[in-house]
Amino acid sequence: MQLRSGEIQKPGKGDLIRAYTLQHAESGLGNDYLKRKNVIRVRLEGEQFLLQAADVPSVVEWIEGFQAGTNISLDLDHRIMPKGPMFPRRRRRRNRQPVDENTRAGNGGVLPAVVL
């Protein structure tokens, strides 16, 4: 809870209603929620939470934090291993050889006969 003076009041021990774990949690951008901007959607333990951040960089930081916490919340034996590179492979460009005028015409390199 934020007071008018700008300081945030710390909750007491009796204020905790429920604790959640990040195991099997899903988090991402709540772009289908149109009432507010910069909304983060977090699904954990069968419940869904919508959180609003101040700006886009803080949205990215929160989502990265939730996903990092989700990735390390399970035991190593139960974690899903990544299936390969998460980014596309870079394609090599081949150097093109100069095209000969004779082969461009499709005559197999044979010069056309000239009749005088």
PDB file of C-alpha atoms in Angstrom:
ATOM      1  CA  MET A   1       0.000   0.000   0.000  1.00  0.00           C
ATOM      2  CA  GLN A   2       1.385   3.393  -0.939  1.00  0.00           C
ATOM      3  CA  LEU A   3       0.792   6.392   1.267  1.00  0.00           C
ATOM      4  CA  ARG A   4       0.317   9.964   0.059  1.00  0.00           C
ATOM      5  CA  SER A   5       3.827  10.876   1.130  1.00  0.00           C
ATOM      6  CA  GLY A   6       5.184   8.415  -1.426  1.00  0.00           C
ATOM      7  CA  GLU A   7       6.542   5.857   1.011  1.00  0.00           C
ATOM      8  CA  ILE A   8       5.368   2.271   0.808  1.00  0.00           C
ATOM      9  CA  GLN A   9       3.911   0.717   3.922  1.00  0.00           C
ATOM     10  CA  LYS A  10       5.414  -2.689   4.717  1.00  0.00           C
ATOM     11  CA  PRO A  11       2.907  -5.490   5.315  1.00  0.00           C
ATOM     12  CA  GLY A  12       2.797  -7.179   8.684  1.00  0.00           C
ATOM     13  CA  LYS A  13       3.159 -10.891   9.358  1.00  0.00           C
ATOM     14  CA  GLY A  14      -0.605 -11.310   9.684  1.00  0.00           C
ATOM     15  CA  ASP A  15      -1.246  -9.706   6.280  1.00  0.00           C
ATOM     16  CA  LEU A  16      -0.009 -12.723   4.272  1.00  0.00           C
ATOM     17  CA  ILE A  17      -3.007 -14.516   2.823  1.00  0.00           C
ATOM     18  CA  ARG A  18      -1.346 -17.127   0.605  1.00  0.00           C
ATOM     19  CA  ALA A  19       2.118 -17.941  -0.735  1.00  0.00           C
ATOM     20  CA  TYR A  20       2.637 -19.121  -4.328  1.00  0.00           C
ATOM     21  CA  THR A  21       5.431 -21.047  -5.980  1.00  0.00           C
ATOM     22  CA  LEU A  22       6.783 -20.332  -9.464  1.00  0.00           C
ATOM     23  CA  GLN A  23       6.953 -24.024 -10.360  1.00  0.00           C
ATOM     24  CA  HIS A  24       5.138 -24.558 -13.688  1.00  0.00           C
ATOM     25  CA  ALA A  25       4.227 -20.861 -13.796  1.00  0.00           C
ATOM     26  CA  GLU A  26       3.535 -19.034 -17.061  1.00  0.00           C
ATOM     27  CA  SER A  27       4.209 -15.350 -17.491  1.00  0.00           C
ATOM     28  CA  GLY A  28       4.010 -12.997 -20.411  1.00  0.00           C
ATOM     29  CA  LEU A  29       2.586  -9.837 -21.836  1.00  0.00           C
ATOM     30  CA  GLY A  30      -1.133  -9.355 -21.290  1.00  0.00           C
ATOM     31  CA  ASN A  31      -1.706  -7.720 -24.657  1.00  0.00           C
ATOM     32  CA  ASP A  32      -5.340  -8.855 -24.883  1.00  0.00           C
ATOM     33  CA  TYR A  33      -6.207  -6.847 -21.758  1.00  0.00           C
ATOM     34  CA  LEU A  34      -7.106  -3.472 -23.263  1.00  0.00           C
ATOM     35  CA  LYS A  35      -8.261  -1.505 -20.204  1.00  0.00           C
ATOM     36  CA  ARG A  36      -4.715  -0.665 -19.111  1.00  0.00           C
ATOM     37  CA  LYS A  37      -1.260  -0.444 -20.657  1.00  0.00           C
ATOM     38  CA  ASN A  38       1.904  -2.331 -19.671  1.00  0.00           C
ATOM     39  CA  VAL A  39       0.057  -5.343 -18.257  1.00  0.00           C
ATOM     40  CA  ILE A  40       1.833  -8.554 -17.293  1.00  0.00           C
ATOM     41  CA  ARG A  41      -0.132 -11.814 -17.102  1.00  0.00           C
ATOM     42  CA  VAL A  42       1.084 -14.419 -14.602  1.00  0.00           C
ATOM     43  CA  ARG A  43      -0.555 -17.837 -14.258  1.00  0.00           C
ATOM     44  CA  LEU A  44       0.468 -19.988 -11.315  1.00  0.00           C
ATOM     45  CA  GLU A  45      -1.148 -22.780  -9.347  1.00  0.00           C
ATOM     46  CA  GLY A  46      -4.368 -22.532 -11.371  1.00  0.00           C
ATOM     47  CA  GLU A  47      -4.853 -18.817 -10.749  1.00  0.00           C
ATOM     48  CA  GLN A  48      -4.199 -15.817 -12.970  1.00  0.00           C
ATOM     49  CA  PHE A  49      -2.839 -12.436 -11.966  1.00  0.00           C
ATOM     50  CA  LEU A  50      -2.651  -9.230 -13.985  1.00  0.00           C
ATOM     51  CA  LEU A  51       0.070  -6.823 -12.905  1.00  0.00           C
ATOM     52  CA  GLN A  52       0.582  -3.319 -14.257  1.00  0.00           C
ATOM     53  CA  ALA A  53       4.079  -1.912 -14.628  1.00  0.00           C
ATOM     54  CA  ALA A  54       5.068   1.729 -14.976  1.00  0.00           C
ATOM     55  CA  ASP A  55       6.621   1.522 -18.453  1.00  0.00           C
ATOM     56  CA  VAL A  56       7.751  -0.898 -21.162  1.00  0.00           C
ATOM     57  CA  PRO A  57      11.327  -1.459 -19.843  1.00  0.00           C
ATOM     58  CA  SER A  58       9.947  -2.426 -16.443  1.00  0.00           C
ATOM     59  CA  VAL A  59       7.482  -4.814 -18.141  1.00  0.00           C
ATOM     60  CA  VAL A  60      10.415  -6.544 -19.833  1.00  0.00           C
ATOM     61  CA  GLU A  61      12.362  -6.714 -16.559  1.00  0.00           C
ATOM     62  CA  TRP A  62       9.407  -8.191 -14.663  1.00  0.00           C
ATOM     63  CA  ILE A  63       8.674 -10.811 -17.333  1.00  0.00           C
ATOM     64  CA  GLU A  64      12.351 -11.793 -17.520  1.00  0.00           C
ATOM     65  CA  GLY A  65      12.426 -12.054 -13.727  1.00  0.00           C
ATOM     66  CA  PHE A  66       9.312 -14.236 -13.603  1.00  0.00           C
ATOM     67  CA  GLN A  67      10.624 -16.496 -16.361  1.00  0.00           C
ATOM     68  CA  ALA A  68      14.059 -16.788 -14.725  1.00  0.00           C
ATOM     69  CA  GLY A  69      12.393 -17.699 -11.429  1.00  0.00           C
ATOM     70  CA  THR A  70      10.213 -20.259 -13.184  1.00  0.00           C
ATOM     71  CA  ASN A  71      13.229 -21.792 -14.919  1.00  0.00           C
ATOM     72  CA  ILE A  72      15.125 -22.363 -11.671  1.00  0.00           C
ATOM     73  CA  SER A  73      12.176 -23.279  -9.430  1.00  0.00           C
ATOM     74  CA  LEU A  74      12.128 -26.988 -10.327  1.00  0.00           C
ATOM     75  CA  ASP A  75      14.746 -29.553  -9.344  1.00  0.00           C
ATOM     76  CA  LEU A  76      17.353 -30.320 -11.986  1.00  0.00           C
ATOM     77  CA  ASP A  77      15.899 -33.807 -12.428  1.00  0.00           C
ATOM     78  CA  HIS A  78      12.456 -32.424 -13.291  1.00  0.00           C
ATOM     79  CA  ARG A  79      13.406 -29.479 -15.511  1.00  0.00           C
ATOM     80  CA  ILE A  80      12.610 -29.556 -19.193  1.00  0.00           C
ATOM     81  CA  MET A  81      15.797 -29.227 -21.183  1.00  0.00           C
ATOM     82  CA  PRO A  82      15.884 -26.770 -24.090  1.00  0.00           C
ATOM     83  CA  LYS A  83      15.440 -28.332 -27.515  1.00  0.00           C
ATOM     84  CA  GLY A  84      18.207 -26.470 -29.289  1.00  0.00           C
ATOM     85  CA  PRO A  85      19.124 -22.948 -30.200  1.00  0.00           C
ATOM     86  CA  MET A  86      16.427 -20.464 -29.341  1.00  0.00           C
ATOM     87  CA  PHE A  87      17.399 -18.223 -32.232  1.00  0.00           C
ATOM     88  CA  PRO A  88      17.545 -18.955 -35.969  1.00  0.00           C
ATOM     89  CA  ARG A  89      20.837 -20.053 -37.462  1.00  0.00           C
ATOM     90  CA  ARG A  90      22.731 -17.565 -39.539  1.00  0.00           C
ATOM     91  CA  ARG A  91      22.726 -18.408 -43.208  1.00  0.00           C
ATOM     92  CA  ARG A  92      25.895 -18.179 -45.193  1.00  0.00           C
ATOM     93  CA  ARG A  93      25.862 -16.217 -48.379  1.00  0.00           C
ATOM     94  CA  ARG A  94      27.569 -17.813 -51.312  1.00  0.00           C
ATOM     95  CA  ASN A  95      29.694 -15.714 -53.595  1.00  0.00           C
ATOM     96  CA  ARG A  96      28.139 -15.524 -57.024  1.00  0.00           C
ATOM     97  CA  GLN A  97      30.373 -16.240 -59.945  1.00  0.00           C
ATOM     98  CA  PRO A  98      30.252 -13.777 -62.828  1.00  0.00           C
ATOM     99  CA  VAL A  99      27.879 -14.897 -65.550  1.00  0.00           C
ATOM    100  CA  ASP A 100      29.365 -15.335 -69.022  1.00  0.00           C
ATOM    101  CA  GLU A 101      27.348 -13.815 -71.871  1.00  0.00           C
ATOM    102  CA  ASN A 102      27.526 -17.076 -73.845  1.00  0.00           C
ATOM    103  CA  THR A 103      26.176 -19.196 -71.016  1.00  0.00           C
ATOM    104  CA  ARG A 104      23.461 -16.642 -70.258  1.00  0.00           C
ATOM    105  CA  ALA A 105      21.920 -17.232 -73.699  1.00  0.00           C
ATOM    106  CA  GLY A 106      21.584 -20.907 -72.873  1.00  0.00           C
ATOM    107  CA  ASN A 107      23.692 -22.209 -75.792  1.00  0.00           C
ATOM    108  CA  GLY A 108      26.214 -24.051 -73.631  1.00  0.00           C
ATOM    109  CA  GLY A 109      29.152 -21.740 -74.336  1.00  0.00           C
ATOM    110  CA  VAL A 110      29.033 -22.075 -78.099  1.00  0.00           C
ATOM    111  CA  LEU A 111      29.439 -18.816 -79.957  1.00  0.00           C
ATOM    112  CA  PRO A 112      26.727 -18.093 -82.511  1.00  0.00           C
ATOM    113  CA  ALA A 113      27.709 -18.261 -86.143  1.00  0.00           C
ATOM    114  CA  VAL A 114      27.888 -14.951 -87.956  1.00  0.00           C
ATOM    115  CA  VAL A 115      26.767 -14.879 -91.583  1.00  0.00           C
ATOM    116  CA  LEU A 116      28.193 -12.128 -93.739  1.00  0.00           C
TER     117      LEU A 116
END
